[in-house]
PDB file of C-alpha atoms in Angstrom:
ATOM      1  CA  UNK A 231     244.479 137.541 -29.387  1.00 94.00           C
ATOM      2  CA  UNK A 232     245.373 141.014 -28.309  1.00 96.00           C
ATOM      3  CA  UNK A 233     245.356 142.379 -24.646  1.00 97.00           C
ATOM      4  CA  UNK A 234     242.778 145.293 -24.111  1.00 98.00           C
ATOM      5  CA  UNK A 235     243.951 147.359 -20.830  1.00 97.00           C
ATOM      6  CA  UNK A 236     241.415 148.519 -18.413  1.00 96.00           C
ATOM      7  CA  UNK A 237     240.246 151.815 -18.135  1.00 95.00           C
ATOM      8  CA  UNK A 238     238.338 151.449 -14.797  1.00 92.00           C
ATOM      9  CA  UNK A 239     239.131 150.383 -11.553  1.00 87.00           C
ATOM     10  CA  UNK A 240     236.417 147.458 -11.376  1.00 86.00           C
ATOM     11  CA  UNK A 241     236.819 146.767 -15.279  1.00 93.00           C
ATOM     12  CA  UNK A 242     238.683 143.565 -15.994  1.00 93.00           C
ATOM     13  CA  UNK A 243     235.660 141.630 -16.556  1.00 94.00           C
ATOM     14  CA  UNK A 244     235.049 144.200 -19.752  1.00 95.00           C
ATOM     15  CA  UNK A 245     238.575 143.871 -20.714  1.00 97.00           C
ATOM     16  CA  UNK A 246     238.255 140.513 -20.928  1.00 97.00           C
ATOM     17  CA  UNK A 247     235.360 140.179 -22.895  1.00 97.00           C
ATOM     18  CA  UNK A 248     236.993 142.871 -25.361  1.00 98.00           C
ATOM     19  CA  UNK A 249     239.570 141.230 -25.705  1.00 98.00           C
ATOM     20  CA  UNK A 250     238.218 137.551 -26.556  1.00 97.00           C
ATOM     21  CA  UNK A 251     235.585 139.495 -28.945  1.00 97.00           C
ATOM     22  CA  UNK A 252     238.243 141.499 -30.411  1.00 97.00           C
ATOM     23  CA  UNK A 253     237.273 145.115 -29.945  1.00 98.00           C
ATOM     24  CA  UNK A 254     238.554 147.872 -27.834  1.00 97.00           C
ATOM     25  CA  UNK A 255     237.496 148.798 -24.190  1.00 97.00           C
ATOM     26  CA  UNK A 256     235.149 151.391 -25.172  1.00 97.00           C
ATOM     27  CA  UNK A 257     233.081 149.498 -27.015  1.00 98.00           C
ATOM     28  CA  UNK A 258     233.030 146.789 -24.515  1.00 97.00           C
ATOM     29  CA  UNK A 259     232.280 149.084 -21.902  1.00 96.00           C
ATOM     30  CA  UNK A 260     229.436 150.505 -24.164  1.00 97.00           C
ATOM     31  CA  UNK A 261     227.716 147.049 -25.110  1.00 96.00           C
ATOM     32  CA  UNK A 262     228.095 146.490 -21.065  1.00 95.00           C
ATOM     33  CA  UNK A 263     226.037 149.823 -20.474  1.00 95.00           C
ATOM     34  CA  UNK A 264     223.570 149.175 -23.354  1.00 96.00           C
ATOM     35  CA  UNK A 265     222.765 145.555 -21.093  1.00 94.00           C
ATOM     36  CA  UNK A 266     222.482 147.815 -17.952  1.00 92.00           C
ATOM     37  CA  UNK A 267     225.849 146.695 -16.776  1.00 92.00           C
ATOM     38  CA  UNK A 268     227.318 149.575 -14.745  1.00 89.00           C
ATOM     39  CA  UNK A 269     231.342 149.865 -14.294  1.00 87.00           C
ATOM     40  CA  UNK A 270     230.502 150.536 -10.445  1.00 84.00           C
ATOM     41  CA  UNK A 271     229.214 147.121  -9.835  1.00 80.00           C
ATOM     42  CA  UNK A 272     231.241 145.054  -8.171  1.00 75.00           C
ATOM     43  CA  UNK A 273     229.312 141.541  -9.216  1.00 73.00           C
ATOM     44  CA  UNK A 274     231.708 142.480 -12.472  1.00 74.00           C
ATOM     45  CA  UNK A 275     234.268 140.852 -10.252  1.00 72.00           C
ATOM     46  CA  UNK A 276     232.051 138.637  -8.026  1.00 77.00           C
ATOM     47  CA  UNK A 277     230.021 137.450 -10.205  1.00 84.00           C
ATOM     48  CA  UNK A 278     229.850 135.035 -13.864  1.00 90.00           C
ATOM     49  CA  UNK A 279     226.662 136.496 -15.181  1.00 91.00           C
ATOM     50  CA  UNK A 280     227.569 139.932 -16.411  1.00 92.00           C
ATOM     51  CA  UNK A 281     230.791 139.321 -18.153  1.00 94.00           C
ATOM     52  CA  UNK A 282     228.437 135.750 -20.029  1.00 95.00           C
ATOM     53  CA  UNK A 283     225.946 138.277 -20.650  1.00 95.00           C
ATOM     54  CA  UNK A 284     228.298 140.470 -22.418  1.00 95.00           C
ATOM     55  CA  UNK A 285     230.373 137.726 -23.961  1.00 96.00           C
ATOM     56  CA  UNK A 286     226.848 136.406 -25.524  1.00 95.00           C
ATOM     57  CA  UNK A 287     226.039 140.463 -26.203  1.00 95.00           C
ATOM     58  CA  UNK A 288     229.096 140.359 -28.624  1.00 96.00           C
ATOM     59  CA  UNK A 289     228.790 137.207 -30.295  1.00 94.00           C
ATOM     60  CA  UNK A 290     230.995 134.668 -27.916  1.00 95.00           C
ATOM     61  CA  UNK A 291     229.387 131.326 -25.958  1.00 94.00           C
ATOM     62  CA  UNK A 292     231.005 130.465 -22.387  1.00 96.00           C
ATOM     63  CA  UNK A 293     230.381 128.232 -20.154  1.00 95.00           C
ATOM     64  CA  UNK A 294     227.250 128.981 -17.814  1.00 92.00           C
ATOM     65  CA  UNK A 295     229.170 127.024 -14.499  1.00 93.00           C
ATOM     66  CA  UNK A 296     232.663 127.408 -13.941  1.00 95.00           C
ATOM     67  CA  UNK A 297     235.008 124.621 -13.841  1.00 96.00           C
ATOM     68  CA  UNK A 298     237.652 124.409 -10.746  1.00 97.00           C
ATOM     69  CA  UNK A 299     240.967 124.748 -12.578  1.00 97.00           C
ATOM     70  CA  UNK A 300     243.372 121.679 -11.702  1.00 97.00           C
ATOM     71  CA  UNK A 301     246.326 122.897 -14.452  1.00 96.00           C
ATOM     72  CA  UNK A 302     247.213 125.175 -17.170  1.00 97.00           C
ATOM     73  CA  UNK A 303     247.757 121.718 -19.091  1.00 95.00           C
ATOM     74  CA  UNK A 304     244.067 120.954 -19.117  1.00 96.00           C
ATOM     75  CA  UNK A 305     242.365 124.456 -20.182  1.00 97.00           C
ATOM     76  CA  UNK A 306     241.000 124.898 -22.994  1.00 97.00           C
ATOM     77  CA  UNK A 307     242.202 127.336 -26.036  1.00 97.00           C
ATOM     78  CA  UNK A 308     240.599 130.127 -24.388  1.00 97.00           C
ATOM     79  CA  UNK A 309     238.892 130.336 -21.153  1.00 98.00           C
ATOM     80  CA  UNK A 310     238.249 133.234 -18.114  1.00 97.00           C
ATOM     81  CA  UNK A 311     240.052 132.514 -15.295  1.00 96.00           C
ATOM     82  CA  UNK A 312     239.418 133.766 -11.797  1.00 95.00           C
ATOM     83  CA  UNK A 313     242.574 134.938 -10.087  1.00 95.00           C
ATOM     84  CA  UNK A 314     243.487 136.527  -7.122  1.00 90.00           C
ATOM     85  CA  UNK A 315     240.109 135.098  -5.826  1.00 86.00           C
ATOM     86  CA  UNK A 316     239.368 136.595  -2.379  1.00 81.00           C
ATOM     87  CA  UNK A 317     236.651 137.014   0.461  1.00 84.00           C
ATOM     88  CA  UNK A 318     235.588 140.894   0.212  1.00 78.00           C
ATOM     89  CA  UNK A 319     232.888 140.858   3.293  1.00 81.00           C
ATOM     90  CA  UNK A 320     230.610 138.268   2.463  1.00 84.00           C
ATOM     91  CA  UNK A 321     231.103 137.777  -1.316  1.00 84.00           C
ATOM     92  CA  UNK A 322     233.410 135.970  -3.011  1.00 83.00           C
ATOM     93  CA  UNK A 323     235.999 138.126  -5.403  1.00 82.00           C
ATOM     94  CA  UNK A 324     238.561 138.129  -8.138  1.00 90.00           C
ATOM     95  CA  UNK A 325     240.217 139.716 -11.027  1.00 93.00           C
ATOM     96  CA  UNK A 326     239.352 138.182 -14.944  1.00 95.00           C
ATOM     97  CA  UNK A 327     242.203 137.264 -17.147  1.00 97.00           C
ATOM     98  CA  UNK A 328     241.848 135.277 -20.657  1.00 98.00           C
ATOM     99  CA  UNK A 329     243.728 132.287 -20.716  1.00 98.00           C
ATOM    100  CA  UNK A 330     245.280 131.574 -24.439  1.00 98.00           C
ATOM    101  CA  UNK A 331     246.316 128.466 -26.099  1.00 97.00           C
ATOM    102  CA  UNK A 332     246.932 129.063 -30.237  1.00 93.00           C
ATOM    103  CA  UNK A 333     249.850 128.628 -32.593  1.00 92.00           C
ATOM    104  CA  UNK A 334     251.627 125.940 -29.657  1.00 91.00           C
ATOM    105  CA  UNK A 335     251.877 129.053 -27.369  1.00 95.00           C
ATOM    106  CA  UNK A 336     250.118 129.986 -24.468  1.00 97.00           C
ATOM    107  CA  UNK A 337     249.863 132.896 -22.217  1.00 98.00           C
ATOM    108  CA  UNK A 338     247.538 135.162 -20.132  1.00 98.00           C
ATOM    109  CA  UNK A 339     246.260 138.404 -20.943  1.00 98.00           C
ATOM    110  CA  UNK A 340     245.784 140.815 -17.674  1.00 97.00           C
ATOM    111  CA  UNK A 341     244.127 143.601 -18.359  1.00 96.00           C
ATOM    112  CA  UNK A 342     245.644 145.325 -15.073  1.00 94.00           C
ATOM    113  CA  UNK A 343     246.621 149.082 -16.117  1.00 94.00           C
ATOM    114  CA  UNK A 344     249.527 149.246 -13.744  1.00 93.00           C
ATOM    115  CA  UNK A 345     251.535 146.039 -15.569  1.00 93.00           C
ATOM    116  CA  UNK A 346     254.720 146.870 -17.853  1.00 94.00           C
ATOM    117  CA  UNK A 347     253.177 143.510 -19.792  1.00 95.00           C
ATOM    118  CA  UNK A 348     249.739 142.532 -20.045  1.00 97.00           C
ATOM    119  CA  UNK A 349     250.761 139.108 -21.717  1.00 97.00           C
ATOM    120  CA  UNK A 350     251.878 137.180 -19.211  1.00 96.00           C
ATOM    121  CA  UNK A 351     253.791 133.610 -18.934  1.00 97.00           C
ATOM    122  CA  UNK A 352     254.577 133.578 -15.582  1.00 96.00           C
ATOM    123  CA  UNK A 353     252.061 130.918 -14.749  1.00 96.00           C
ATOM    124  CA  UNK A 354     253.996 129.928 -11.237  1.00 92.00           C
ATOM    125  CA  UNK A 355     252.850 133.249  -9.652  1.00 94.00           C
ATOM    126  CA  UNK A 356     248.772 133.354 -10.907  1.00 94.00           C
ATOM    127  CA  UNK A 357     246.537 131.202  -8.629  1.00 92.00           C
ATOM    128  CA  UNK A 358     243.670 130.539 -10.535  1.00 96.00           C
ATOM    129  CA  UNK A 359     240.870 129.276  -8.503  1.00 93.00           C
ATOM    130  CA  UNK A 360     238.584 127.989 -11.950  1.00 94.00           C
ATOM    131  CA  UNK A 361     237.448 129.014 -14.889  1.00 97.00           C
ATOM    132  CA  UNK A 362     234.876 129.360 -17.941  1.00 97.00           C
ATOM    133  CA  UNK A 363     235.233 127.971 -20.807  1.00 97.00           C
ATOM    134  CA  UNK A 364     235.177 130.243 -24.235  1.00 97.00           C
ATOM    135  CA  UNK A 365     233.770 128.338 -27.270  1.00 93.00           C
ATOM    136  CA  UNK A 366     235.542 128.506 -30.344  1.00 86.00           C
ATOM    137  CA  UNK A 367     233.910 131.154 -32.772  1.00 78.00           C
ATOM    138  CA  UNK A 368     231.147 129.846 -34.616  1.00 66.00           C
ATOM    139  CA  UNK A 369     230.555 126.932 -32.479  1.00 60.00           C
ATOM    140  CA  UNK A 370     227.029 126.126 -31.108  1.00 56.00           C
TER     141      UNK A 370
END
């Protein structure tokens, strides 16, 4: 799986799903505007429903309830984690990466703009707070 950088300030959610769907931010972005999913939303980062509703738009199942994440060891081969979770007034917030387990590697794709790397393996310094599961393509 690639990384897919975001273009937008609020837009990690979109990145995300690009890049477990394979295609490029614009398109992403597009398929979220064509559900009535506006980039200046911020239940794109304090909220599950948009980015499952987009996942689903572009042919990916996730989970519908996330799971509280207890280690990288028991994730599955790809999932949405919530870091940097945060209070931001009354809502709950975070920013999306995609947690990857293929080919006996693993590694985190952060869509932030500003990194030097968006793969990361620096799993001592992200605090996930849970996740969604991604379903393997094709599965039901």
């Amino acid at each position: 799986m690639k990384p897919v950088v975001q273009l937008d300030r609020t837009g990690c959610g979109i990145a995300s799903a690009a890049a477990i769907a394979g295609i490029s931010y614009g398109r992403a972005k597009a398929a979220a505007a064509a559900l009535g999913i506006s980039i200046d939303d911020d239940r794109l980062w304090s909220d599950t429903a948009y980015v499952r509703q987009l996942l689903g738009q572009l042919g990916r199942r996730v989970d519908s309830v996330p799971r509280p994440f207890r280690s990288w060891d028991t994730l599955p081969g790809c999932a949405l984690l919530a870091i940097k979770w945060h209070r931001q007034g009354t809502r709950a917030a975070w920013h999306w990466v995609v947690y990857v387990r293929e080919d006996g590697r693993r590694y985190v794709l952060d869509s932030k703009r500003a990194l030097k790397s968006h793969v990361r393996r620096d799993f001592g310094r992200m605090r996930p707070k849970w996740y969604l599961a991604v379903m393997p393509r094709g599965s039901r």
